[in-house]
Short mmCIF file of C-alpha atoms in Angstrom, two decimals:
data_model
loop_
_atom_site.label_atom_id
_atom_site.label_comp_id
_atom_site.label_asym_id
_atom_site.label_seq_id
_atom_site.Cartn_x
_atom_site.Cartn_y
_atom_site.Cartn_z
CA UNK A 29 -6.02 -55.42 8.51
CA UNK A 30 -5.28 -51.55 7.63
CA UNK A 31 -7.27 -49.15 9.85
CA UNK A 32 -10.83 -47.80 8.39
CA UNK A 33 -11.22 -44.50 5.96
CA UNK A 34 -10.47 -41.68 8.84
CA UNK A 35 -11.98 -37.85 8.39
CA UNK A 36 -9.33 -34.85 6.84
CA UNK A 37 -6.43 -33.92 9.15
CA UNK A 38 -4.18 -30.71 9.54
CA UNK A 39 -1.02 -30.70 7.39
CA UNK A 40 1.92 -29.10 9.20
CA UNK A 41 4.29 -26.59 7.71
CA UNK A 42 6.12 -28.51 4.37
CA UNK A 43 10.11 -27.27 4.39
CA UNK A 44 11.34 -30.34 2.16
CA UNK A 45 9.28 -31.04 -0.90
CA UNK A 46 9.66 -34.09 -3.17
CA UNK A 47 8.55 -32.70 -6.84
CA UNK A 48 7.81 -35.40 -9.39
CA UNK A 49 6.52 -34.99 -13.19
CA UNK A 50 5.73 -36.35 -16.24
CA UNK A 51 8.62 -36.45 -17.92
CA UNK A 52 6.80 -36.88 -21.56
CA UNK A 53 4.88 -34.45 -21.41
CA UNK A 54 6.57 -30.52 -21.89
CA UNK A 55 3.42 -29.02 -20.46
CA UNK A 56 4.32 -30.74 -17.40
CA UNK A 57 8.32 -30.15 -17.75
CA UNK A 58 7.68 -26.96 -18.18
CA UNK A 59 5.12 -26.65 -14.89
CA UNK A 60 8.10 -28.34 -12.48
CA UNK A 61 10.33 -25.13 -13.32
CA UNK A 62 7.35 -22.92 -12.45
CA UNK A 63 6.44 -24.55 -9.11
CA UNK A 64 10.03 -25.31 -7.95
CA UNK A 65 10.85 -21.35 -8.92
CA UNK A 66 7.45 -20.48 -6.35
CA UNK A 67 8.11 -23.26 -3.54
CA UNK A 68 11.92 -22.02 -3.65
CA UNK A 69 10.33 -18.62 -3.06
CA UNK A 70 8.57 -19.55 0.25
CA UNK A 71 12.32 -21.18 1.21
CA UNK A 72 10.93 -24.90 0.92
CA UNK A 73 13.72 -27.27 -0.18
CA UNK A 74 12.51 -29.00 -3.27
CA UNK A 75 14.24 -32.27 -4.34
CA UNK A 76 13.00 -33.51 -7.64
CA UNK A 77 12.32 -37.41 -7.99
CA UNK A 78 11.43 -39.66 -10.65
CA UNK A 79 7.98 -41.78 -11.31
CA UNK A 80 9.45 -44.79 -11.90
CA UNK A 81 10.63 -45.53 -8.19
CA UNK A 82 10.88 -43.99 -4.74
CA UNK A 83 13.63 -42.29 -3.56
CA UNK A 84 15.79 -43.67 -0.55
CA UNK A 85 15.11 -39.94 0.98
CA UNK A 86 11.27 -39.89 0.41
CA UNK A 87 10.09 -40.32 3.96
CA UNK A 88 12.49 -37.43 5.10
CA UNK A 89 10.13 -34.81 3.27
CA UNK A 90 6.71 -32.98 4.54
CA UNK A 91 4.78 -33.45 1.49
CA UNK A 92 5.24 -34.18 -2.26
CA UNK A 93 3.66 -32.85 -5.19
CA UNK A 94 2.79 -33.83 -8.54
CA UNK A 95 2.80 -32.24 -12.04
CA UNK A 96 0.96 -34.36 -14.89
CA UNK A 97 -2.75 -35.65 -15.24
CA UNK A 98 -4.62 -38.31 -13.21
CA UNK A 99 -2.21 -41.10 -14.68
CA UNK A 100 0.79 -39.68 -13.46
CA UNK A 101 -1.05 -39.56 -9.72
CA UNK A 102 -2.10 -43.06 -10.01
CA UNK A 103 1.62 -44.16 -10.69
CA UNK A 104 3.30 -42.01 -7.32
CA UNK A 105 0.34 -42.91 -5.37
CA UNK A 106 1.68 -46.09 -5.09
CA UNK A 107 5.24 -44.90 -4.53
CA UNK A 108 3.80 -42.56 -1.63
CA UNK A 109 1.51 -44.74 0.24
CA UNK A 110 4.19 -47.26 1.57
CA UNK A 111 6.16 -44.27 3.38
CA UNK A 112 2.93 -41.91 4.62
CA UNK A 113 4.22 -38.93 2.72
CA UNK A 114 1.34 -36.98 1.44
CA UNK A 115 0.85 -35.93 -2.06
CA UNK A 116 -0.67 -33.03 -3.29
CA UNK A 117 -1.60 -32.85 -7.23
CA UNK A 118 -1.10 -30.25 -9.88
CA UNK A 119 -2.35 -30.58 -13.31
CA UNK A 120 -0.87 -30.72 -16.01
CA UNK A 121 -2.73 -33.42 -17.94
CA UNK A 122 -6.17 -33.70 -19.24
CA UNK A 123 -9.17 -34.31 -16.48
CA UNK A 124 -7.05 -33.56 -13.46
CA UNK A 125 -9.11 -35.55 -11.11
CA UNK A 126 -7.49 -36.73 -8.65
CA UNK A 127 -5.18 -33.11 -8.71
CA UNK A 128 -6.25 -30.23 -6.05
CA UNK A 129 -4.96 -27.54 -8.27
CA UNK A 130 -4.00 -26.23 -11.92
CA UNK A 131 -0.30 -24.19 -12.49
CA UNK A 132 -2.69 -21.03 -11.98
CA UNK A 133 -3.84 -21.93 -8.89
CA UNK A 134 -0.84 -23.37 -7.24
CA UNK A 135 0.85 -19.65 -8.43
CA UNK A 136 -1.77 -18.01 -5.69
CA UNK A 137 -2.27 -20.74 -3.25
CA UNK A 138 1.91 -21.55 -2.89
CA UNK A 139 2.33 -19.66 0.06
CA UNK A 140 -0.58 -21.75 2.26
CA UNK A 141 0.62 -24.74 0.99
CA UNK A 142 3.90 -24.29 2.49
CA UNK A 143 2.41 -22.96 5.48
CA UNK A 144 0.74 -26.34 6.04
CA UNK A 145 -3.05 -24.77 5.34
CA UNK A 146 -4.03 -27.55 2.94
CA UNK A 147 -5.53 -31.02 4.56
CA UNK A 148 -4.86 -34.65 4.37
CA UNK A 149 -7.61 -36.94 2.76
CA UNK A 150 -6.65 -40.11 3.77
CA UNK A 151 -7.70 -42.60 0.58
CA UNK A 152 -7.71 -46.25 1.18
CA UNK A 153 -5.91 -48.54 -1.13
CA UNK A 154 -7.00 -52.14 -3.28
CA UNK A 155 -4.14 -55.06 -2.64
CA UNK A 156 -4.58 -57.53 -5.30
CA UNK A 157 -2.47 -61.02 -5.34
CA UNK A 158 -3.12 -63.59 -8.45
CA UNK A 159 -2.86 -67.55 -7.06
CA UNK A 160 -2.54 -70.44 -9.92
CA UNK A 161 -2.69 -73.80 -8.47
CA UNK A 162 -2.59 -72.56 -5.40
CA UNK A 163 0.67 -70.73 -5.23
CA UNK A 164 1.17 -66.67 -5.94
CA UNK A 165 2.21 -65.99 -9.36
CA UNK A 166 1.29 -62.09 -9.13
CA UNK A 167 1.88 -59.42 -6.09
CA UNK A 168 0.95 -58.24 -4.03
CA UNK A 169 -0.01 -55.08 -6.07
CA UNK A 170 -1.04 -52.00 -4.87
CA UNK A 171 -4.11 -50.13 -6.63
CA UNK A 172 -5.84 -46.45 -5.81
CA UNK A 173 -8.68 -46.67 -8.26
CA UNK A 174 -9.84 -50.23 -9.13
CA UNK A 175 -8.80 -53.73 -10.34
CA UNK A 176 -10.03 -54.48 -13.69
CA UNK A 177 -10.71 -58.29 -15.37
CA UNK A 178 -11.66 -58.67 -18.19
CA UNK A 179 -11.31 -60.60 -21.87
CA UNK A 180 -8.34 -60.81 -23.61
CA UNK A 181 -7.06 -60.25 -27.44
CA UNK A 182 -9.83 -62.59 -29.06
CA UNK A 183 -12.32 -59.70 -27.42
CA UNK A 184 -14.54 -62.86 -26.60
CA UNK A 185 -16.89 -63.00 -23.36
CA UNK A 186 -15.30 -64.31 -20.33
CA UNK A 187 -16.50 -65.36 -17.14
CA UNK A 188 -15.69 -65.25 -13.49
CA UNK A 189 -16.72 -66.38 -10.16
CA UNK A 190 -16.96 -64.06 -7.00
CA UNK A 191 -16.42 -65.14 -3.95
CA UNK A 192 -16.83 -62.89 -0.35
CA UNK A 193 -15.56 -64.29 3.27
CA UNK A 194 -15.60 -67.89 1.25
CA UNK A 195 -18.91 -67.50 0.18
CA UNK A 196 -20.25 -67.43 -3.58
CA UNK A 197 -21.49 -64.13 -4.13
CA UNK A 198 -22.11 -64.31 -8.40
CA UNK A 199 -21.21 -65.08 -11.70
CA UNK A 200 -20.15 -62.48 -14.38
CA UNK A 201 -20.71 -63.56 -17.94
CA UNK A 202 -19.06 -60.54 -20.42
CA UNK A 203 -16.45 -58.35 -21.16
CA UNK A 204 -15.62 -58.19 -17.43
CA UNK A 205 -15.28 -56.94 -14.00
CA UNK A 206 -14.13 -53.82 -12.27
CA UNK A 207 -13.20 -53.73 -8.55
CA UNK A 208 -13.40 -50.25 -7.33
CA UNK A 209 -12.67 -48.35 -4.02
CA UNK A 210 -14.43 -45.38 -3.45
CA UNK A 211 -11.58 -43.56 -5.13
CA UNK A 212 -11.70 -44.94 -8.53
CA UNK A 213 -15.83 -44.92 -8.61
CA UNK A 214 -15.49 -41.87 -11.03
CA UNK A 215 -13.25 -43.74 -13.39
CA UNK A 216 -13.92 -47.10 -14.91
CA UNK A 217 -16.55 -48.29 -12.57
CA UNK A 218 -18.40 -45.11 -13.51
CA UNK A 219 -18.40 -46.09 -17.43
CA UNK A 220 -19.46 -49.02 -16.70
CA UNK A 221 -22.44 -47.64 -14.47
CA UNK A 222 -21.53 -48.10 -11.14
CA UNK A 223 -22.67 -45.07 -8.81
CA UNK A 224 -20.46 -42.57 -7.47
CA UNK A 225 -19.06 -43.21 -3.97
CA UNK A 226 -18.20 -40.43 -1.94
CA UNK A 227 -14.16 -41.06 -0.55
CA UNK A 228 -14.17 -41.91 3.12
CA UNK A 229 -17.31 -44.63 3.02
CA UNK A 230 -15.84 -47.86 3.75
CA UNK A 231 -16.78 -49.59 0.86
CA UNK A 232 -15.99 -51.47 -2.61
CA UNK A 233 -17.74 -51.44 -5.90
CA UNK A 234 -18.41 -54.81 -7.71
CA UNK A 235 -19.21 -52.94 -11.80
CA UNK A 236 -19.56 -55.91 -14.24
CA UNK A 237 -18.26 -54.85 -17.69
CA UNK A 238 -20.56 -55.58 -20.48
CA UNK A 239 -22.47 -58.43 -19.01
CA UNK A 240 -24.87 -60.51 -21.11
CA UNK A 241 -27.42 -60.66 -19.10
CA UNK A 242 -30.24 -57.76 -18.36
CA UNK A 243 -29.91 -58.59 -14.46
CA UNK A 244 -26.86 -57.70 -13.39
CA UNK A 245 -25.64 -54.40 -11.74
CA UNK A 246 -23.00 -53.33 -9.92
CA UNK A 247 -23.39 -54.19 -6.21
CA UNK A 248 -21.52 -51.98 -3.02
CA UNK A 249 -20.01 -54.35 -0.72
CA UNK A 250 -18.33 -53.60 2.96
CA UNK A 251 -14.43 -53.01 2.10
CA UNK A 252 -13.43 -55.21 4.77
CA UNK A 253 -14.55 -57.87 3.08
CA UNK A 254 -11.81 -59.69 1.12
CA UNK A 255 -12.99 -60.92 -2.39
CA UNK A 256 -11.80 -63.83 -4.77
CA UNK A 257 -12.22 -63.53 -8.51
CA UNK A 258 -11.65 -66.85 -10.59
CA UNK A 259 -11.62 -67.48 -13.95
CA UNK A 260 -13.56 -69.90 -15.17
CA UNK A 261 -14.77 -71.85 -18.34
CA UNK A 262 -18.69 -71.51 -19.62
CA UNK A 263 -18.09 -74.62 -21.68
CA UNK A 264 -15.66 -77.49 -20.76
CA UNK A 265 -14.21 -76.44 -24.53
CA UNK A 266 -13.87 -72.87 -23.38
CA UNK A 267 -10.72 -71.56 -23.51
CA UNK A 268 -10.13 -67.96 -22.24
CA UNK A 269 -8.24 -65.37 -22.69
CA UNK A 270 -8.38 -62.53 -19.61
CA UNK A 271 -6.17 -59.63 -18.34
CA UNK A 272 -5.94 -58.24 -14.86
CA UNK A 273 -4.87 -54.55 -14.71
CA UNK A 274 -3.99 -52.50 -11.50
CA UNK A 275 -5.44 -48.63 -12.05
CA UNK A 276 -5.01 -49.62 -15.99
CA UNK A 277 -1.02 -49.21 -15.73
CA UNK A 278 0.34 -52.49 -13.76
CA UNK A 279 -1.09 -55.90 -15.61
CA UNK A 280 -1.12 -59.40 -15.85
CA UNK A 281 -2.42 -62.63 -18.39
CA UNK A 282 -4.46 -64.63 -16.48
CA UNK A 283 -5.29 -68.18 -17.17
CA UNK A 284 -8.22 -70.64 -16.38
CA UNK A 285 -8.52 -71.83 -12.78
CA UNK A 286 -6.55 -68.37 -11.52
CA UNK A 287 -7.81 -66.58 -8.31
CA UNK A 288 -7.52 -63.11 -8.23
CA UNK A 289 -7.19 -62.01 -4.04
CA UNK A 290 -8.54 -58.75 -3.84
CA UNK A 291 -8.33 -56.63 0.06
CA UNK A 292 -8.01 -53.30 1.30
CA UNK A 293 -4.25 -52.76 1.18
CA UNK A 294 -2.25 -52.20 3.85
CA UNK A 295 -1.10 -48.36 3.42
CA UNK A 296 -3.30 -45.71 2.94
CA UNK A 297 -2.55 -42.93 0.49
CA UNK A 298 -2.69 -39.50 1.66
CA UNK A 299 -4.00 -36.84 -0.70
CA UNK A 300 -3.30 -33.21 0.37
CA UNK A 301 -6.66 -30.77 -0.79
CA UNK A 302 -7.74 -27.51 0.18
CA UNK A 303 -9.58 -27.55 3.32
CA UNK A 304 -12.87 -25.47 1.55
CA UNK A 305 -13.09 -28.68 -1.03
CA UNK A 306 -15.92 -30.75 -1.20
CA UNK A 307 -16.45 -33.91 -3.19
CA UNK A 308 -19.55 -32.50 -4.67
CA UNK A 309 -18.12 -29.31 -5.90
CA UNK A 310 -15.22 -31.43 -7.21
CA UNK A 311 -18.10 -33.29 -9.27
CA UNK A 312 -20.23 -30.70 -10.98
CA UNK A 313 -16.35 -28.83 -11.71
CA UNK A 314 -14.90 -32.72 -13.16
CA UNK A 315 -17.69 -34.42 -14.52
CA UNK A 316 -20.62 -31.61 -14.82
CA UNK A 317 -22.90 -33.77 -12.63
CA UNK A 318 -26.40 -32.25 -11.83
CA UNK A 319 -25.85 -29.82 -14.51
CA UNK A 320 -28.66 -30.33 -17.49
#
């Protein structure tokens, strides 16, 4: 079992830099030649990398950083978390969640981030595994914001059974069912009205997608708690159709009678943020909360 959510810790002094990007996107192209030109400034060694794997070198660097929007952090998350490099964002996307700064930003702030002045959030990470018949035809699959279930191409209601240290916990009857850390509470789970959950409280969000029935809400559980999510038929003629996405980019067609293992994962991602950064203040900036 991983180790529990831990506070912020110092970030030394970053000399080798891994730079990744979103290569489809020019805005973010464009970025990597601006931030390479600064870092190269403040003689840090920058090594570009690709999103589509980890480098054999990865773990020799201080820090990495990445240039595109909340989906490109998602993807290297899960490349970083595995070797314990930490991973500071810079967007170049859209919503820019999950990134610390924008280009203009990083412009003034390039010379404490190379002095190590920036902090490491550690964020804990979802494992996910899919069993059919009892054997694993899925992962184990790393996840930083949620695991989502839900119907398939017919669009038709599904349903599944949760399960919690072998003990039945509910049923879910509708579109589906989001498993969130703390992490990805602002993302799906939030459209689908879970409650925000500050990072660092050891816990995971249950958000049921669309149910049909005026009861059910999303429920907090304790994150070291492993969950099982089966698919199952309302009606013996029932046949299914259901989809199991990691952080909406990593999926999978699941069938009736699957099991869907879902645990805190083994690595924890580190996410390098100014030290003067709060989660609230990262709120009303994102997603205007408390603002009317």
């Amino acid at each position: 079992m991983a180790s529990k959510s831990t506070p912020v810790s110092s970030q030394a002094a970053v000399s080798t830099v891994a730079l990744f990007h979103n290569k489809d996107k020019a805005q973010a192209v464009a970025a990597s030649v601006a931030v390479r030109r600064l870092l190269e400034r403040e003689r840090v060694t920058v090594r570009p990398a690709t999103v589509d794997r980890a480098p054999s070198w990865l773990k020799d660097c201080d820090a990495a950083i990445a240039i595109g929007g909340d989906g490109t952090m998602l993807r290297i998350a899960r490349l970083l978390a595995p070797a314990g490099v930490p991973l500071l964002g810079v967007n170049a996307g859209g919503l820019g969640y999950l990134s610390a700064l924008d280009l203009d930003d990083f412009a003034r702030e390039v010379k404490r981030v190379a002095a190590g002045r920036f902090v490491v959030e550690p964020r804990w990470m979802l494992s996910a595994e899919v069993r059919r018949g009892g054997r694993r035809v899925f992962g184990p699959g790393a996840a930083l914001n949620d695991c989502v279930m839900r119907c398939g191409d017919q669009a038709r209601a599904v349903r599944f059974e949760v399960e919690s240290l072998g003990r039945f916990v509910a049923a879910y009857f509708g579109d589906g069912l989001v498993v969130s850390t703390p992490t990805g509470s602002t993302a799906y789970a939030l459209a689908a009205g879970g409650p925000v959950i500050i990072p660092g409280v050891d816990a995971l969000l249950l958000a049921p997608i669309c149910p049909h029935a005026l009861t059910q809400r999303p429920v907090v559980v304790p994150a070291d708690h492993p969950l099982t999510v089966r698919l199952t038929r309302r009606n013996p003629s029932d046949r299914p159709q259901a989809l199991m996405a990691l952080d909406g980019q990593v999926s999978h067609r699941l069938a009736v009678g699957d099991e869907i293992h879902i645990s805190r994962g083994p690595h924890p991602f580190k996410l390098l943020v100014p030290p003067e950064r709060t989660h609230y203040e990262l709120l009303r900036k994102k997603l205007k909360w408390a603002e009317r």
